[in-house]
Amino acid sequence: MSLIDAARRVREAAYAPYSGFKVGAAVRGASGAIYAGCNVENVAYPEGTCAEAGAIARMVAAGETVITEVCVISASAQPAPPCGGCRQKLAEFARSDTPVLLATLDGKSVTTTVGELLPGRFDVGHLGR
């Protein structure tokens, strides 16, 4: 299964009764394995979980900590990028040049990188270690 197929498939499982905006995300770990996640809303809005966070959690739970590729898909008119928090989450596990495919259900796509999505990222170097 391709990364975009995994993201498209998991998007169908999204729990989005409030916004109706289903998102699927898939990341490829250094082993080549694909980990997918979908958004999960909550009536207490800040308590929801983004698709990217779900995919990263699955990857870490499987014992991997390096993302080599990312895909995010939604039914929006234009490819939707990750929110600011998810950009930082992706940056925790991916290099700046890690490719990110942003796609729509109707076939529009944009390819970018983690570094382009989050220039000036905060990382461990800022902790003085």
N, CA, C and O of each residue as an XYZ file, in Angstrom:
516
protein
N       0.848     -1.175      0.000
C       0.000      0.000      0.000
C       0.900      1.247      0.000
O       1.912      1.284      0.699
N       0.531      2.251     -0.775
C       1.294      3.497     -0.829
C       0.923      4.387      0.357
O      -0.077      4.162      1.038
N       1.748      5.390      0.581
C       1.505      6.324      1.675
C       0.170      7.055      1.489
O      -0.599      7.198      2.439
N      -0.100      7.513      0.268
C      -1.352      8.234      0.021
C      -2.555      7.300      0.152
O      -3.611      7.724      0.624
N      -2.417      6.053     -0.253
C      -3.516      5.093     -0.087
C      -3.809      4.850      1.396
O      -4.967      4.758      1.801
N      -2.750      4.749      2.196
C      -2.933      4.543      3.638
C      -3.626      5.741      4.264
O      -4.516      5.576      5.099
N      -3.227      6.952      3.870
C      -3.841      8.172      4.412
C      -5.305      8.274      3.974
O      -6.176      8.618      4.773
N      -5.563      7.976      2.717
C      -6.933      8.023      2.198
C      -7.828      7.011      2.926
O      -8.970      7.311      3.273
N      -7.298      5.838      3.142
C      -8.079      4.772      3.788
C      -8.411      5.101      5.246
O      -9.551      4.931      5.678
N      -7.417      5.570      6.002
C      -7.638      5.866      7.419
C      -8.529      7.091      7.595
O      -9.222      7.214      8.605
N      -8.516      7.999      6.620
C      -9.362      9.194      6.685
C     -10.827      8.806      6.842
O     -11.586      9.509      7.510
N     -11.224      7.710      6.239
C     -12.618      7.251      6.324
C     -13.019      6.905      7.754
O     -14.203      6.939      8.089
N     -12.049      6.574      8.594
C     -12.326      6.215      9.986
C     -12.340      7.424     10.914
O     -12.628      7.284     12.103
N     -12.035      8.604     10.391
C     -11.979      9.810     11.228
C     -13.299     10.027     11.963
O     -14.375      9.719     11.451
N     -13.186     10.557     13.160
C     -14.352     10.886     13.979
C     -14.466     12.402     13.983
O     -13.787     13.079     14.755
N     -15.326     12.933     13.117
C     -15.444     14.381     12.944
C     -16.910     14.821     12.921
O     -17.352     15.447     11.957
N     -17.673     14.494     13.987
C     -19.102     14.826     13.973
C     -19.398     16.317     14.114
O     -20.514     16.743     13.817
N     -18.446     17.112     14.553
C     -18.686     18.534     14.791
C     -18.286     19.384     13.590
O     -19.054     20.246     13.163
N     -17.121     19.160     13.049
C     -16.660     19.945     11.905
C     -17.019     19.291     10.580
O     -17.186     19.977      9.572
N     -17.140     17.964     10.577
C     -17.348     17.240      9.326
C     -16.092     17.194      8.467
O     -16.142     16.730      7.328
N     -14.969     17.669      8.994
C     -13.707     17.759      8.251
C     -12.817     16.580      8.612
O     -12.070     16.626      9.589
N     -12.907     15.524      7.811
C     -12.108     14.325      8.060
C     -10.731     14.472      7.435
O     -10.588     14.933      6.302
N      -9.716     14.069      8.199
C      -8.330     14.140      7.746
C      -7.668     12.798      7.994
O      -7.884     12.167      9.029
N      -6.871     12.374      7.047
C      -6.058     11.172      7.200
C      -4.602     11.542      7.017
O      -4.271     12.380      6.177
N      -3.744     10.933      7.784
C      -2.305     11.175      7.656
C      -1.580      9.847      7.735
O      -2.011      8.922      8.423
N      -0.474      9.772      7.022
C       0.370      8.583      7.085
C       1.820      9.034      7.080
O       2.196      9.961      6.363
N       2.617      8.371      7.881
C       4.052      8.629      7.909
C       4.771      7.317      7.647
O       4.305      6.240      8.019
N       5.919      7.440      6.996
C       6.753      6.256      6.770
C       7.919      6.331      7.742
O       8.613      7.345      7.818
N       8.127      5.258      8.479
C       9.254      5.190      9.392
C      10.519      4.785      8.664
O      10.470      4.390      7.499
N      11.644      4.879      9.340
C      12.930      4.526      8.745
C      12.971      3.075      8.283
O      13.719      2.741      7.364
N      12.180      2.212      8.906
C      12.136      0.800      8.514
C      11.387      0.596      7.203
O      11.470     -0.472      6.597
N      10.650      1.627      6.762
C       9.812      1.507      5.570
C       8.355      1.249      5.904
O       7.492      1.328      5.029
N       8.075      0.942      7.165
C       6.695      0.684      7.590
C       5.887      1.980      7.536
O       6.420      3.071      7.742
N       4.599      1.838      7.257
C       3.685      2.974      7.192
C       2.791      2.967      8.424
O       2.263      1.930      8.825
N       2.633      4.148      9.015
C       1.774      4.324     10.186
C       0.748      5.390      9.838
O       1.106      6.480      9.391
N      -0.524      5.079     10.040
C      -1.591      5.996      9.651
C      -2.406      6.427     10.862
O      -2.535      5.694     11.842
N      -2.954      7.636     10.767
C      -3.804      8.161     11.828
C      -4.862      9.077     11.246
O      -4.692      9.633     10.161
N      -5.957      9.229     11.979
C      -7.039     10.108     11.542
C      -7.378     11.074     12.667
O      -7.036     10.840     13.826
N      -8.058     12.168     12.309
C      -8.449     13.106     13.348
C      -9.599     12.532     14.169
O     -10.456     11.813     13.657
N      -9.592     12.867     15.447
C     -10.617     12.418     16.392
C     -11.078     13.645     17.162
O     -10.363     14.148     18.028
N     -12.273     14.123     16.843
C     -12.789     15.314     17.505
C     -13.398     14.976     18.856
O     -13.656     13.815     19.174
N     -13.618     16.025     19.643
C     -14.239     15.905     20.946
C     -15.124     17.118     21.130
O     -14.779     18.207     20.672
N     -16.259     16.955     21.792
C     -17.156     18.088     22.006
C     -16.448     19.223     22.747
O     -16.801     20.389     22.565
N     -15.468     18.905     23.570
C     -14.610     19.922     24.187
C     -13.461     20.123     23.197
O     -12.428     19.460     23.289
N     -13.653     21.043     22.252
C     -12.791     21.179     21.077
C     -11.290     21.054     21.296
O     -10.642     20.380     20.494
N     -10.698     21.642     22.305
C      -9.246     21.512     22.416
C      -8.781     20.092     22.715
O      -7.590     19.792     22.627
N      -9.703     19.235     23.060
C      -9.323     17.868     23.440
C      -9.269     16.901     22.255
O      -8.997     15.716     22.446
N      -9.520     17.378     21.055
C      -9.437     16.517     19.875
C      -7.999     16.177     19.547
O      -7.067     16.735     20.126
N      -7.826     15.258     18.614
C      -6.500     14.826     18.186
C      -6.410     14.920     16.671
O      -7.313     14.482     15.958
N      -5.331     15.486     16.191
C      -5.111     15.603     14.752
C      -4.640     14.270     14.163
O      -4.096     13.413     14.860
N      -4.868     14.129     12.867
C      -4.467     12.910     12.162
C      -2.957     12.683     12.232
O      -2.502     11.557     12.434
N      -2.190     13.748     12.064
C      -0.735     13.625     12.092
C      -0.257     13.118     13.446
O       0.643     12.282     13.516
N      -0.861     13.624     14.525
C      -0.481     13.178     15.872
C      -0.788     11.701     16.057
O      -0.017     10.974     16.683
N      -1.910     11.259     15.514
C      -2.267      9.840     15.606
C      -1.281      8.949     14.867
O      -0.904      7.887     15.363
N      -0.864      9.380     13.685
C       0.103      8.591     12.909
C       1.448      8.531     13.626
O       2.085      7.479     13.674
N       1.875      9.657     14.181
C       3.141      9.688     14.909
C       3.072      8.800     16.146
O       4.025      8.081     16.446
N       1.962      8.843     16.861
C       1.808      8.000     18.052
C       1.892      6.526     17.688
O       2.511      5.748     18.414
N       1.284      6.131     16.586
C       1.358      4.724     16.157
C       2.794      4.333     15.843
O       3.243      3.239     16.187
N       3.512      5.244     15.184
C       4.902      4.969     14.829
C       5.747      4.778     16.092
O       6.496      3.807     16.206
N       5.619      5.707     17.028
C       6.402      5.621     18.266
C       6.022      4.372     19.059
O       6.893      3.709     19.622
N       4.737      4.048     19.107
C       4.290      2.846     19.818
C       4.878      1.577     19.199
O       5.055      0.569     19.883
N       5.177      1.635     17.908
C       5.777      0.482     17.224
C       7.295      0.453     17.398
O       7.955     -0.467     16.916
N       7.854      1.458     18.087
C       9.281      1.447     18.367
C      10.136      2.262     17.414
O      11.364      2.197     17.475
N       9.505      3.028     16.533
C      10.275      3.852     15.597
C      10.235      5.311     16.023
O       9.277      5.758     16.654
N      11.289      6.052     15.671
C      11.348      7.472     16.031
C      11.864      8.348     14.892
O      12.241      9.498     15.118
N      11.885      7.818     13.678
C      12.350      8.595     12.532
C      11.306      8.535     11.424
O      10.926      7.456     10.969
N      10.846      9.717     10.994
C       9.913      9.829      9.868
C      10.716     10.143      8.618
O      11.543     11.055      8.620
N      10.475      9.388      7.542
C      11.177      9.639      6.286
C      10.267     10.229      5.210
O      10.749     10.700      4.179
N       8.954     10.206      5.445
C       8.004     10.707      4.449
C       6.655     10.914      5.130
O       6.305     10.184      6.057
N       5.898     11.909      4.671
C       4.608     12.251      5.273
C       3.583     12.468      4.165
O       3.916     12.970      3.091
N       2.324     12.084      4.434
C       1.215     12.395      3.537
C       0.013     12.781      4.384
O      -0.297     12.118      5.374
N      -0.670     13.866      3.989
C      -1.886     14.320      4.655
C      -2.940     14.517      3.583
O      -2.681     15.168      2.570
N      -4.139     13.958      3.795
C      -5.203     14.077      2.801
C      -6.502     14.518      3.456
O      -6.829     14.099      4.567
N      -7.240     15.373      2.747
C      -8.537     15.848      3.233
C      -9.435     16.131      2.035
O      -8.996     16.085      0.886
N     -10.692     16.422      2.326
C     -11.660     16.727      1.269
C     -11.733     18.220      0.982
O     -12.693     18.669      0.356
N     -10.762     18.995      1.414
C     -10.778     20.433      1.193
C     -10.589     20.753     -0.296
O     -10.152     19.904     -1.073
N     -10.920     21.970     -0.673
C     -10.789     22.395     -2.066
C      -9.326     22.461     -2.497
O      -8.996     22.165     -3.645
N      -8.455     22.849     -1.569
C      -7.015     22.910     -1.808
C      -6.319     22.033     -0.774
O      -6.859     21.835      0.314
N      -5.137     21.500     -1.080
C      -4.421     20.696     -0.097
C      -4.248     21.457      1.217
O      -3.807     22.606      1.225
N      -4.597     20.811      2.317
C      -4.547     21.448      3.637
C      -3.278     21.037      4.370
O      -3.007     19.845      4.519
N      -2.499     22.013      4.828
C      -1.280     21.696      5.563
C      -1.588     21.340      7.019
O      -2.671     21.646      7.516
N      -0.646     20.700      7.698
C      -0.820     20.415      9.125
C      -0.932     21.714      9.922
O      -0.407     22.749      9.513
N      -1.615     21.651     11.057
C      -1.686     22.806     11.957
C      -0.299     23.068     12.535
O       0.612     22.258     12.363
N      -0.142     24.180     13.208
C       1.152     24.544     13.778
C       1.689     23.511     14.746
O       2.872     23.174     14.714
N       0.807     23.004     15.617
C       1.246     21.994     16.584
C       1.733     20.729     15.903
O       2.721     20.133     16.330
N       1.050     20.316     14.850
C       1.468     19.096     14.145
C       2.745     19.315     13.348
O       3.528     18.386     13.153
N       2.953     20.533     12.892
C       4.221     20.833     12.220
C       5.372     20.618     13.196
O       6.400     20.045     12.833
N       5.200     21.078     14.439
C       6.236     20.872     15.448
C       6.372     19.386     15.788
O       7.485     18.900     15.989
N       5.264     18.668     15.853
C       5.328     17.225     16.124
C       6.076     16.501     15.013
O       6.905     15.635     15.289
N       5.793     16.844     13.766
C       6.508     16.233     12.645
C       7.992     16.560     12.716
O       8.832     15.695     12.467
N       8.321     17.808     13.056
C       9.720     18.235     13.136
C      10.494     17.491     14.226
O      11.716     17.365     14.143
N       9.795     17.007     15.232
C      10.458     16.245     16.299
C      11.067     14.952     15.759
O      12.091     14.488     16.262
N      10.445     14.376     14.746
C      10.850     13.058     14.264
C      11.360     13.043     12.827
O      11.775     11.996     12.329
N      11.334     14.195     12.154
C      11.731     14.252     10.744
C      12.808     15.305     10.526
O      12.892     16.285     11.266
N      13.624     15.095      9.513
C      14.613     16.097      9.117
C      13.912     17.226      8.371
O      12.772     17.067      7.934
N      14.567     18.333      8.227
C      14.001     19.477      7.511
C      13.665     19.149      6.059
O      12.707     19.684      5.502
N      14.465     18.258      5.442
C      14.236     17.929      4.031
C      13.279     16.750      3.817
O      13.129     16.269      2.694
N      12.637     16.288      4.888
C      11.683     15.183      4.762
C      10.498     15.624      3.899
O       9.871     16.641      4.196
N      10.180     14.878      2.838
C       9.079     15.269      1.959
C       7.708     15.111      2.617
O       7.461     14.166      3.366
N       6.821     16.072      2.310
C       5.451     16.066      2.809
C       4.526     16.254      1.605
O       4.590     17.273      0.918
N       3.671     15.268      1.358
C       2.675     15.354      0.292
C       1.352     15.765      0.917
O       0.831     15.077      1.794
N       0.809     16.892      0.461
C      -0.494     17.368      0.906
C      -1.452     17.118     -0.251
O      -1.188     17.548     -1.374
N      -2.562     16.427      0.007
C      -3.444     16.019     -1.086
C      -4.914     16.228     -0.751
O      -5.302     16.334      0.413
N      -5.714     16.284     -1.804
C      -7.165     16.350     -1.661
C      -7.762     15.077     -2.228
O      -7.102     14.353     -2.974
N      -9.001     14.805     -1.877
C      -9.663     13.609     -2.388
C      -9.847     13.643     -3.893
O      -9.907     12.596     -4.538
N      -9.938     14.848     -4.463
C     -10.158     14.931     -5.903
C      -8.864     15.011     -6.715
O      -8.903     15.332     -7.903
N      -7.725     14.725     -6.093
C      -6.478     14.582     -6.835
C      -5.530     15.759     -6.850
O      -4.451     15.650     -7.432
N      -5.874     16.875     -6.242
C      -4.925     17.988     -6.169
C      -3.864     17.642     -5.131
O      -4.155     17.016     -4.113
N      -2.633     18.058     -5.403
C      -1.583     17.794     -4.423
C      -0.486     18.846     -4.512
O      -0.284     19.490     -5.541
N       0.201     18.990     -3.407
C       1.352     19.873     -3.278
C       2.409     19.089     -2.520
O       2.109     18.456     -1.508
N       3.631     19.128     -2.999
C       4.726     18.494     -2.275
C       5.586     19.592     -1.670
O       5.956     20.552     -2.345
N       5.897     19.439     -0.398
C       6.711     20.406      0.319
C       7.650     19.610      1.232
O       7.819     18.406      1.038
N       8.247     20.250      2.200
C       9.103     19.562      3.164
C       8.733     20.012      4.573
O       8.051     21.020      4.760
N       9.188     19.260      5.543
C       8.957     19.645      6.935
C       9.588     21.015      7.203
O       8.989     21.842      7.890
N      10.778     21.261      6.674
C      11.459     22.537      6.878
C      10.719     23.709      6.258
O      10.709     24.802      6.825
N      10.095     23.499      5.092
C       9.318     24.567      4.477
C       8.045     24.847      5.273
O       7.587     25.988      5.340
N       7.476     23.805      5.875
C       6.281     23.985      6.697
C       6.590     24.643      8.033
O       5.743     25.335      8.599
N       7.819     24.427      8.546
C       8.176     24.973      9.853
C       9.608     25.524      9.826
O      10.523     24.933     10.400
N       9.784     26.669      9.147
C      11.129     27.267      9.162
C      11.439     27.783     10.570
O      10.541     28.211     11.296
N      12.690     27.738     10.936
C      13.077     28.213     12.260
C      12.551     27.331     13.368
O      12.271     27.806     14.468
N      12.417     26.053     13.085
C      11.835     25.119     14.048
C      12.568     25.120     15.389
O      13.779     25.336     15.453
N      11.821     24.877     16.439
C      12.368     24.720     17.780
C      12.844     23.284     17.907
O      12.090     22.354     17.620
N      14.094     23.089     18.337
C      14.587     21.715     18.498
C      15.472     21.597     19.730
O      15.632     22.554     20.487
N      16.036     20.433     19.918
C      16.819     20.144     21.121
C      18.001     21.100     21.272
O      18.458     21.343     22.389
N      18.493     21.635     20.175
C      19.597     22.593     20.247
C      19.246     23.849     21.031
O      20.132     24.515     21.568
N      17.970     24.172     21.100
C      17.526     25.345     21.845
C      17.502     25.098     23.368
O      17.372     26.043     24.146
N      17.624     23.867     23.775
C      17.600     23.534     25.194
C      18.971     23.661     25.850
O      19.107     23.466     27.058
N      19.989     23.988     25.051
C      21.325     24.165     25.599
C      22.012     22.858     25.916
O      22.909     22.799     26.758
N      21.583     21.806     25.232
C      22.208     20.481     25.453
C      23.288     20.205     24.456
O      23.912     19.144     24.498
